Each structure stands twice: as C-alpha cells, then as structure tokens.
XYZ file of C-alpha atoms in Angstrom:
563
model
C 0.000 0.000 0.000
C 1.044 3.568 -0.634
C 1.127 5.643 2.541
C 0.197 9.312 2.688
C 1.964 12.068 4.622
C -0.546 11.692 7.447
C -0.319 7.911 7.718
C -3.498 7.222 5.683
C -3.358 4.811 2.756
C -4.625 5.541 -0.749
C -4.338 2.284 -2.718
C -7.725 1.024 -1.527
C -9.448 4.424 -1.299
C -12.602 4.954 -3.294
C -11.852 7.075 -6.359
C -13.913 9.587 -8.324
C -12.956 11.747 -11.231
C -14.216 14.842 -9.399
C -14.954 15.565 -5.761
C -16.895 18.681 -4.744
C -16.857 19.658 -1.069
C -19.833 21.794 -0.078
C -23.321 21.899 -1.607
C -23.920 25.658 -1.636
C -24.385 27.554 -4.912
C -20.690 27.360 -5.825
C -20.514 23.624 -5.238
C -23.830 23.081 -7.010
C -22.633 25.036 -10.063
C -19.394 23.047 -10.196
C -21.170 19.701 -9.809
C -23.815 20.522 -12.421
C -21.180 21.610 -14.953
C -19.116 18.486 -14.322
C -22.115 16.158 -14.538
C -23.310 17.704 -17.795
C -19.893 16.838 -19.235
C -20.145 13.218 -18.050
C -17.574 13.611 -15.293
C -18.031 11.113 -12.456
C -18.701 13.492 -9.556
C -19.241 13.029 -5.820
C -20.487 15.923 -3.665
C -19.958 15.935 0.106
C -21.962 18.202 2.432
C -21.395 18.373 6.196
C -24.911 19.548 7.132
C -27.925 17.317 7.698
C -29.239 19.001 4.572
C -27.698 21.480 2.162
C -28.297 24.949 3.575
C -28.505 23.843 7.196
C -25.061 25.346 7.850
C -25.446 28.460 5.725
C -26.538 32.021 6.451
C -26.872 34.737 3.849
C -28.352 38.231 3.799
C -29.348 37.387 1.212
C -29.761 38.475 -2.365
C -28.594 36.397 -5.283
C -27.809 38.206 -8.520
C -27.596 37.240 -12.160
C -25.153 39.534 -13.942
C -25.372 40.260 -17.658
C -21.581 40.041 -18.011
C -21.242 36.711 -16.176
C -20.483 33.609 -18.242
C -22.662 31.552 -15.896
C -25.768 32.375 -13.871
C -27.625 30.083 -11.536
C -30.856 30.107 -13.568
C -29.025 29.082 -16.729
C -27.484 26.128 -14.914
C -30.780 25.242 -13.197
C -33.672 26.480 -15.402
C -36.426 26.198 -12.751
C -34.336 27.901 -10.085
C -36.199 31.183 -9.747
C -39.634 29.592 -9.715
C -38.706 26.944 -7.148
C -35.828 28.149 -4.980
C -36.023 31.932 -4.549
C -38.403 34.371 -2.886
C -39.279 37.848 -4.145
C -37.577 39.593 -7.051
C -35.992 42.781 -5.715
C -37.046 45.686 -7.906
C -36.270 48.705 -5.697
C -33.230 49.551 -3.569
C -32.795 52.346 -1.033
C -30.047 53.435 1.336
C -30.955 55.368 4.479
C -28.396 57.756 5.978
C -29.129 57.990 9.712
C -28.175 60.481 12.428
C -30.213 59.921 15.555
C -33.819 60.226 14.353
C -32.819 62.269 11.295
C -32.886 60.254 8.053
C -32.029 61.054 4.447
C -32.951 58.345 1.946
C -31.361 57.810 -1.468
C -32.784 55.647 -4.254
C -29.866 53.506 -5.463
C -31.819 51.225 -7.788
C -29.653 52.306 -10.737
C -26.533 51.095 -8.901
C -27.976 47.665 -8.203
C -29.388 47.273 -11.686
C -26.004 47.992 -13.262
C -24.978 44.803 -15.112
C -27.922 42.992 -13.472
C -30.392 40.677 -15.231
C -32.293 40.026 -12.004
C -31.836 39.897 -8.244
C -33.926 37.736 -5.913
C -34.186 37.431 -2.142
C -33.349 33.939 -0.891
C -33.269 31.862 2.264
C -30.401 29.389 2.197
C -32.098 26.278 3.593
C -34.825 26.486 0.951
C -32.476 27.417 -1.887
C -29.559 25.100 -1.151
C -31.701 22.038 -0.458
C -33.515 22.520 -3.777
C -30.188 22.821 -5.585
C -28.871 19.745 -3.780
C -31.796 17.631 -4.980
C -31.086 18.620 -8.592
C -27.350 18.027 -8.145
C -27.928 14.590 -6.631
C -30.066 13.572 -9.615
C -27.484 14.835 -12.107
C -24.391 13.384 -10.428
C -25.993 9.967 -9.885
C -26.203 9.617 -13.647
C -22.395 9.917 -13.823
C -21.770 7.282 -11.150
C -21.501 9.734 -8.279
C -24.076 11.453 -6.080
C -24.410 13.708 -3.056
C -23.799 12.642 0.543
C -24.856 14.753 3.521
C -23.580 14.660 7.136
C -20.017 14.054 5.983
C -17.363 16.439 7.241
C -14.241 16.660 5.120
C -11.507 17.411 7.637
C -8.439 17.730 5.444
C -6.493 16.917 2.317
C -5.180 13.481 1.476
C -1.618 13.592 0.192
C 0.726 11.095 -1.409
C 4.414 11.976 -1.439
C 3.468 15.607 -0.775
C 0.943 15.821 -3.618
C -2.791 16.377 -3.022
C -4.669 13.281 -4.165
C -7.993 13.525 -2.306
C -9.571 14.220 1.079
C -9.991 12.697 4.499
C -13.311 12.655 6.338
C -14.635 12.094 9.835
C -17.420 9.692 8.888
C -16.123 7.738 5.868
C -12.829 6.448 4.506
C -10.504 8.717 2.526
C -11.505 9.472 -1.056
C -9.180 10.155 -3.965
C -10.062 12.254 -7.000
C -8.513 13.739 -10.110
C -9.813 17.157 -9.015
C -11.036 18.426 -5.642
C -13.211 21.535 -5.734
C -13.325 23.256 -2.341
C -16.697 25.001 -2.022
C -16.739 24.616 1.756
C -17.205 28.251 2.720
C -15.308 31.048 4.396
C -13.951 28.705 7.095
C -12.699 26.230 4.486
C -10.573 23.572 6.102
C -9.323 22.509 2.669
C -8.107 25.986 1.682
C -6.337 26.329 5.029
C -4.829 22.851 4.802
C -3.497 23.762 1.351
C -1.960 26.964 2.725
C -4.172 29.180 0.564
C -5.864 31.022 3.449
C -5.413 31.680 7.146
C -7.115 33.526 9.988
C -4.417 36.067 10.719
C -5.998 39.369 9.688
C -9.374 40.603 11.016
C -9.363 43.389 8.417
C -9.826 40.751 5.696
C -13.266 39.812 6.995
C -16.728 41.168 7.586
C -19.113 39.674 10.112
C -22.762 39.346 9.171
C -25.544 38.889 11.732
C -29.146 38.294 10.666
C -32.635 37.821 12.046
C -35.455 36.271 10.042
C -38.803 37.750 11.085
C -42.129 36.165 10.261
C -44.493 38.374 8.238
C -47.444 37.246 6.087
C -47.231 38.013 2.393
C -50.217 40.381 2.382
C -48.728 42.366 5.277
C -45.419 42.690 3.407
C -47.255 43.997 0.346
C -49.178 46.526 2.423
C -46.290 47.813 4.552
C -43.634 47.916 1.838
C -45.817 49.000 -1.061
C -45.021 45.992 -3.260
C -47.301 43.646 -5.139
C -47.241 40.113 -6.451
C -43.728 38.663 -6.468
C -41.991 42.043 -6.186
C -39.753 42.911 -3.262
C -37.610 45.724 -1.942
C -34.179 46.124 -0.356
C -33.336 48.733 2.287
C -29.790 49.500 3.467
C -28.777 51.575 6.497
C -25.648 53.508 7.485
C -24.711 56.330 9.833
C -24.533 56.705 13.595
C -26.971 53.992 14.681
C -24.193 51.344 14.834
C -22.007 52.869 17.555
C -19.203 53.951 15.232
C -18.551 50.462 13.811
C -17.707 50.449 10.105
C -20.479 48.787 8.155
C -24.235 48.942 7.829
C -27.581 47.238 8.032
C -30.018 45.662 5.594
C -33.655 44.625 5.290
C -34.890 42.374 2.467
C -38.435 41.190 1.786
C -38.877 37.429 1.341
C -42.139 35.685 0.345
C -43.562 35.657 3.862
C -40.724 36.852 6.062
C -38.109 39.574 6.370
C -34.325 39.206 6.488
C -32.937 41.948 8.732
C -29.289 42.185 9.618
C -25.972 43.951 9.690
C -22.570 43.518 8.077
C -19.502 45.079 9.708
C -15.755 45.018 9.258
C -14.524 42.476 11.790
C -11.511 44.544 12.807
C -13.870 47.438 13.617
C -16.113 45.193 15.737
C -13.019 44.040 17.607
C -11.560 47.535 18.089
C -14.843 49.052 19.311
C -15.611 46.068 21.571
C -19.041 46.111 19.949
C -21.557 43.323 20.548
C -23.053 42.121 17.233
C -26.458 41.210 18.620
C -26.796 44.706 20.101
C -25.849 46.351 16.804
C -28.658 44.374 15.180
C -31.043 45.503 17.915
C -30.055 49.128 17.280
C -31.452 48.675 13.775
C -34.555 46.748 14.819
C -35.573 49.398 17.344
C -34.897 52.516 15.256
C -38.012 54.642 14.580
C -37.466 54.314 10.820
C -38.388 50.607 10.971
C -41.587 51.150 12.973
C -43.884 51.397 9.945
C -42.435 48.193 8.465
C -42.096 46.007 11.564
C -45.250 47.201 13.308
C -46.017 46.067 16.848
C -46.211 42.366 15.934
C -42.500 41.627 15.348
C -41.839 37.886 15.601
C -38.293 36.666 15.146
C -38.011 33.068 13.980
C -34.249 32.637 13.584
C -30.985 34.350 14.499
C -27.758 33.545 12.671
C -24.274 34.787 11.849
C -21.312 34.172 9.572
C -17.981 35.616 8.518
C -17.763 37.187 5.077
C -14.447 37.451 3.212
C -13.556 40.886 1.875
C -12.636 40.095 -1.702
C -10.776 43.413 -2.132
C -8.145 42.051 0.238
C -8.769 38.323 0.266
C -9.873 37.048 -3.156
C -7.130 34.590 -3.998
C -5.098 35.599 -7.030
C -3.956 31.987 -7.263
C -6.955 29.976 -5.977
C -5.496 26.522 -6.438
C -2.868 24.129 -5.172
C -2.213 21.011 -7.216
C -5.505 19.173 -7.733
C -7.372 21.520 -5.366
C -9.418 24.389 -6.824
C -11.103 26.786 -4.359
C -14.350 28.564 -5.233
C -16.715 31.034 -3.570
C -16.076 32.095 0.010
C -13.359 29.435 0.281
C -11.388 31.506 -2.248
C -12.389 34.859 -0.737
C -14.687 35.586 -3.690
C -17.171 37.836 -1.870
C -17.653 41.321 -3.345
C -18.420 43.820 -0.583
C -17.956 47.361 -1.859
C -20.046 49.975 -0.077
C -23.741 49.159 -0.660
C -22.894 46.389 -3.129
C -22.695 42.962 -1.517
C -22.481 40.074 -3.967
C -21.164 36.630 -3.188
C -23.395 33.799 -4.331
C -23.355 34.849 -7.989
C -19.547 34.948 -8.005
C -19.456 31.523 -6.336
C -21.684 30.179 -9.119
C -19.437 31.601 -11.816
C -16.264 30.382 -10.097
C -17.694 26.902 -9.486
C -18.641 26.488 -13.137
C -15.310 27.912 -14.336
C -13.383 25.554 -12.038
C -15.305 22.617 -13.526
C -14.682 23.979 -17.013
C -10.959 24.270 -16.279
C -10.754 20.612 -15.217
C -12.713 19.465 -18.269
C -10.431 21.447 -20.577
C -7.283 20.145 -18.883
C -8.540 16.565 -19.094
C -9.396 16.919 -22.782
C -5.860 18.144 -23.457
C -4.322 15.446 -21.254
C -2.806 18.297 -19.204
C -4.485 17.808 -15.834
C -1.508 19.391 -14.090
C -2.544 22.667 -15.777
C -6.144 22.824 -14.510
C -5.334 25.297 -11.722
C -3.631 27.596 -14.205
C -6.598 27.335 -16.580
C -8.990 28.167 -13.716
C -6.981 31.232 -12.725
C -6.911 32.423 -16.342
C -10.668 31.988 -16.719
C -11.371 34.057 -13.608
C -9.229 36.829 -15.056
C -10.402 36.761 -18.686
C -14.079 36.564 -17.694
C -13.684 39.691 -15.567
C -14.392 38.025 -12.227
C -11.168 39.115 -10.558
C -11.605 42.723 -11.631
C -15.013 42.769 -9.935
C -13.611 41.198 -6.776
C -10.363 43.177 -6.603
C -10.866 46.396 -8.604
C -7.551 47.913 -9.613
C -8.920 51.367 -8.790
C -9.561 50.273 -5.183
C -6.036 48.959 -4.778
C -4.710 52.328 -5.948
C -7.167 54.447 -3.916
C -6.724 52.429 -0.729
C -2.995 53.136 -0.575
C -3.875 56.754 0.103
C -7.421 56.632 1.480
C -6.718 54.007 4.152
C -3.672 55.758 5.522
C -4.654 56.636 9.107
C -3.448 60.223 8.883
C -5.272 60.819 5.610
C -8.406 59.133 6.930
C -8.458 61.330 10.029
C -8.014 64.460 7.949
C -10.858 63.476 5.601
C -13.131 62.761 8.557
C -12.295 66.172 10.048
C -13.037 67.935 6.771
C -16.384 66.156 6.336
C -17.535 67.148 9.828
C -16.254 70.722 9.560
C -18.363 73.707 8.600
C -16.882 73.645 5.102
C -17.652 69.940 4.729
C -21.225 70.403 5.895
C -21.712 73.282 3.476
C -20.437 71.070 0.653
C -22.870 68.288 1.608
C -25.758 70.793 1.661
C -24.717 72.272 -1.670
C -24.408 68.876 -3.370
C -27.902 67.847 -2.251
C -29.440 65.525 -4.846
C -26.082 65.105 -6.601
C -25.065 62.834 -3.713
C -27.741 60.351 -4.736
C -26.176 60.108 -8.191
C -22.710 59.709 -6.673
C -23.977 56.888 -4.460
C -25.255 55.162 -7.610
C -21.926 55.237 -9.451
C -20.450 51.729 -9.863
C -17.063 53.291 -10.576
C -16.976 55.258 -7.318
C -18.397 52.385 -5.261
C -15.560 50.182 -6.491
C -12.931 52.472 -4.942
C -14.546 53.304 -1.575
C -11.888 53.060 1.173
C -12.530 50.895 4.229
C -12.567 53.779 6.705
C -15.088 55.449 9.002
C -15.809 58.173 6.460
C -18.074 56.313 3.989
C -19.718 54.064 6.590
C -20.231 56.376 9.574
C -19.079 59.974 9.225
C -20.417 60.981 5.804
C -23.826 59.270 6.173
C -24.245 60.927 9.576
C -23.452 64.373 8.182
C -25.761 63.772 5.200
C -28.609 62.921 7.577
C -27.872 65.892 9.814
C -27.719 68.389 6.938
C -30.284 66.976 4.497
C -32.445 64.600 6.521
C -35.847 64.939 8.121
C -36.878 63.584 11.531
C -38.733 60.279 11.802
C -41.655 60.685 14.203
C -42.797 57.065 14.355
C -42.688 55.191 17.638
C -40.981 51.813 17.431
C -42.363 49.299 19.945
C -40.302 46.336 18.763
C -38.756 44.367 21.608
C -36.105 42.062 20.126
C -35.556 38.713 21.850
C -32.659 38.666 24.267
C -29.579 36.659 23.407
C -30.582 33.706 25.579
C -33.893 33.363 23.721
C -32.211 33.694 20.345
C -29.816 30.881 21.191
C -32.602 28.824 22.745
C -34.717 29.039 19.594
C -31.963 27.572 17.423
C -31.716 23.835 16.748
C -28.516 22.066 17.772
C -27.222 18.513 17.686
C -24.438 18.905 20.218
C -21.334 16.818 19.574
C -20.912 15.717 23.179
C -17.301 15.017 24.085
C -15.925 16.387 20.807
C -15.524 20.162 21.147
C -14.707 21.693 17.773
C -13.000 24.748 19.311
C -10.281 24.812 21.948
C -8.717 27.870 23.561
C -4.949 27.797 23.247
C -4.496 30.924 25.358
C -7.178 31.669 27.958
C -5.760 35.012 29.027
C -8.058 37.973 28.450
C -5.292 39.766 26.574
C -5.096 36.977 23.986
C -8.732 35.898 23.698
C -10.898 38.454 25.474
C -12.091 40.084 22.236
C -14.182 36.978 21.581
C -16.368 37.812 24.591
C -17.838 40.761 22.695
C -17.168 39.895 19.037
C -18.754 36.421 19.157
C -22.381 36.874 17.980
C -23.723 34.519 20.676
C -21.650 35.987 23.522
C -21.710 39.293 25.405
C -20.310 40.993 28.463
C -22.273 39.953 31.567
C -23.980 37.123 29.656
C -23.136 33.671 30.914
C -25.050 31.605 28.376
C -22.935 32.129 25.265
C -19.711 30.632 23.982
C -17.242 33.027 25.602
C -17.223 34.473 29.122
C -14.753 36.635 30.994
C -13.942 35.458 34.507
C -11.666 36.649 37.284
C -9.726 33.850 38.932
C -7.395 33.895 41.904
C -4.023 32.244 41.530
C -1.298 32.245 44.184
C -2.861 35.193 45.953
C -3.262 37.339 42.837
C -6.210 37.766 40.483
C -6.220 37.283 36.741
C -8.873 37.931 34.098
C -9.304 34.886 31.883
C -11.699 33.620 29.225
C -13.743 30.430 29.353
C -15.391 28.643 26.450
C -18.556 26.568 25.967
C -19.003 25.384 22.361
C -22.632 24.252 22.767
C -24.233 27.583 21.663
C -21.774 28.016 18.759
C -23.238 29.061 15.407
C -19.973 28.123 13.660
C -19.315 31.579 12.204
C -15.543 31.392 12.803
C -15.261 34.832 14.405
C -13.329 33.580 17.403
C -10.774 31.865 15.171
C -9.750 35.322 13.945
C -9.996 37.416 17.129
C -8.935 34.872 19.767
C -6.168 32.321 20.198
C -8.023 29.110 19.351
C -7.824 25.817 17.551
C -10.961 25.875 15.385
C -12.593 23.283 13.162
C -16.117 22.483 12.042
C -18.143 20.003 14.102
C -18.494 16.496 12.722
C -21.045 15.907 9.978
C -24.606 16.752 11.002
C -23.532 18.043 14.400
C -23.769 21.567 15.754
C -26.234 24.246 14.690
C -28.984 23.355 12.205
C -30.441 26.429 10.497
C -34.033 26.118 9.300
C -34.031 29.440 7.401
C -30.415 30.411 6.731
C-alpha cells in the first residue's frame, strides 16, 4: 500500500474523477457543470441538509456580463428556490432620528439581469436535490452529514480528502466550495485567519411576516420585493451597515460590519442588530407584531483584500467564500453569484485540462478563466487597490473625517444635495470606496444631519434577548468532541471573543465566551472560558482569539431552518 503524509493509505481508497466539497451555490454550479460533461462526480456536504449550515443576507444576482448564472445552470431555479424579485433599492443615511434616503436602484441594476431574495435552507436544499439527480447519472451522487476534515496527500501531492465519517476518497480534481472557514483551503496553505481586516461579520434575524402584510407595509405587489440599506450613527461607530430584504412571507434583517472594527470598538453584534430593529425608521415596516423566527451569523471574506489571485494548489481548486470571492464594496454585496461563476469555471478548467491530457494545468486554466471573464476585476478592482494606498492611511483618513464634519464639509454636503444620490449610484466610485469610518459612519451621519428629516414614528419592537435567540436555534451537540479549543485563555489573547462572538456578550453567561476573574497564588487574573454548545460556527473567534478551530463532525452543531 502507498502511505500518505498523514499515515493514511490511498491504494484502496474509493476514487472519483471529481470531488466537490460543499453543496452551496458554488458547489452546485461546479457539480452541475461536471455532470453535464459526463464527469463522475461526488459531492460531500457536512450539514444534515444542504443549507442547514449556511446564512446569507441574502440576495442572489444574475449579472449580464457573467459567463454563468444560476438560472441558466438550473432552469427552474427562480420559480422553485427563490423568494421575491428585488425591484427597488434604497439606502438610508441615519443620524439619531434624522434620516435622508437615497434611491440607489440604478446602482444595483447595473450589469444585473435580475436579483432575488433567498433563504439558504430552501435554496440550497432545492439545488442539492437537482445536483444529486445529475451526479448519480455519472456514477456519483451527493452525501450529507459528511465532514471533510483535510487533504489526502501522497508523497506531498494532493490526491484527495480525508473525512470524519467515511474512509478517505481520492479524486482527479477536488473543488473546495466549503465556505469562508474552508478547512481545505487552510490545509493547502491558501488562506489563514491572521488578519481581522480581511473579513466582515454578518448577523441576521429572520422575522415572520405574512405576504399580504409585506405587500401593504412595503408598497409591493405580487412577487416584487424591496431592499433597504442603512448607514450612519446607529451602529455605535462600527464600520459597516444594516439591511432589510423582503422574502415571500418573512423579512431578512441584519448587519454587516468590518470584523476589525467590531473588535476595536468592543461592539456586541447582537446589540448592533437591535439598534437597527428598534430605530423609529423601521416602525412602519415592523409594526407592533415583530416575531423573530431565527438568528444567525457568519464571517464574510472581503474580496478586495482576500480574493485569492492563485486559488489553487495542485488538484485543489477553491471557489466562492473558500477563495475569498465575496464582493463587498459599499452598498454592493455580492457573493453567491460569483461563487456560481467560479464553481462552473473551475469545472470547465478541469474538463479542458482533461481533454488536453494536461491535468496538471487545470489550476492555471482556472486562474486564467477568472481573469479573462472579468471576475477578478469585480472582486479586486484595480482602482480600489490604488485608492486604498492613500485613502486608508490613518493620517489621511483622520483628515478626511475632520473635513467632512467641519463647517466647510457640511456646506459642501448641503450644496451637493441631490447630486449625492447620483454619486452613491456610481459603480465606478463604489468600487474604490476606502474601508474607513468616512463612507460608513461619518459621511452618512453628516448627510442625515444636513439633508435629513426627523422620523416621528414610535418603534415598539422588543427584540428577543440573546438567551432566547440561542434557545430558539436547533442544535445537535457533539458531546465530548468540542470543535473549538482555547490555546491561550488570558483575556489579553482571547478576550475580544467575549464581545465579538455573535452569541456571547459581556455579563452574559449563556454564550460561547465568558470573561472570569480567577485567583491564583494570591493574585487575580482575568481569563476567558469557552462553551461550544451555543456556537453558530461563524468562525469569528478563530480570527480574534487564540483558538484551535474546526467544524463540528457531519450533522452536528447548529442546524439552520431558514439560513
């Protein structure tokens, strides 16, 4: 038998031409493209069902310039797997109870065929059923509740994967579509958790609302929906913003913030969400009958800094969040559509390499396709890389903030008036927005103060407390197998997790992370303790604390019903 680097053997391992890890939209697109080209394909998904581990805002786009869209790969997709088509988009600049609203529909419709609101459990499980049918015809299929825990190597070369629940599997190509916390991308040395400024953290509540009530309160009809975005001073100075999307019979309400800003401000994500839910602006939409049905969270890669320029290593091709392919530029947040394109292009690259008998070139072909199809320019705009060198300099950023808040800056905002709405709708300008306080906090606040009008509504929404939010989630706890371990329990090393973790908070003892004062040899020390039971597997603590982090075994942990 041939022995791998880790002591596993490969001679008797089951073999497939293609192995796709993760059954989200990127994995589904890859598997469908492979199956349509008669490639024997196996898909592995760690959740009890596709979508049970996923959270998204979420809007899925079809871009006119994209070589692949989800509805072209799966023709019944929009009728069966999505909720309302989003036809109107607004951004609300907030300062206290002063609000100035801009219509940014033109920005979102730039290069857009359509955009639909989705819930991941519904969408991903529908895709998984189609993928299973297609891949079975090639001799493969889709298996759920299987956690892929690492790469299988032979003499240093990647030849397949290892799993918790089944024997190792070898493949001619491994497509890693296993999300932002990809264990395969990390094992291959493509990504790490070193830099909080490479990530956003998204937190979301799904609120129940009957379809007729949505139509009445939001002024939509039939299958139409609306998207509202929020920025300004209602998020305690943290860089980012909020969102509200209309689904068929529910609302997705949440916030997306730069993780380094959450950490620096010691902000508590659940409280930032509550700041949005309780603002007077939302009173007319949420009414006095707010009913939250699910709370969730995830990390989001910032493609401007993290989209892999070389998203492959040997036989491994990374797609979607696993490759950092999440476009978050001001009010534009697109990820699932890029995952679809990347998944299909990765499959295409393997098929082309196989046809040429040059399988060692498939990673190079994949990289070239991402570049020639314009994907990388959307994810990492050259104009941002140039602008950020100046705009994200701390001295420059502070000066800009001072100018915006000065009398001169306020006069300029007042004079620009409606021109600001057009500037907000410029795809070119959005693609070079620096990641500083100015565009997320300072400028929106000044816009609201100078141009806004007061909101007089009374908001009576009382969001659930954190204990109830955790209690309403479904878990299958992996007793005796904690998937996170603290390497350094000191508050200095890991204390940020107490506030940054979306299911933890200061003075809350029911979350994952708690700060405690212990007495040792007559002196006191502030330390951090960990309980993985309430974990929603977002990965935040892996970035802001000193941990050893992995996903729970297949089917274990949190089980999202909405996503």
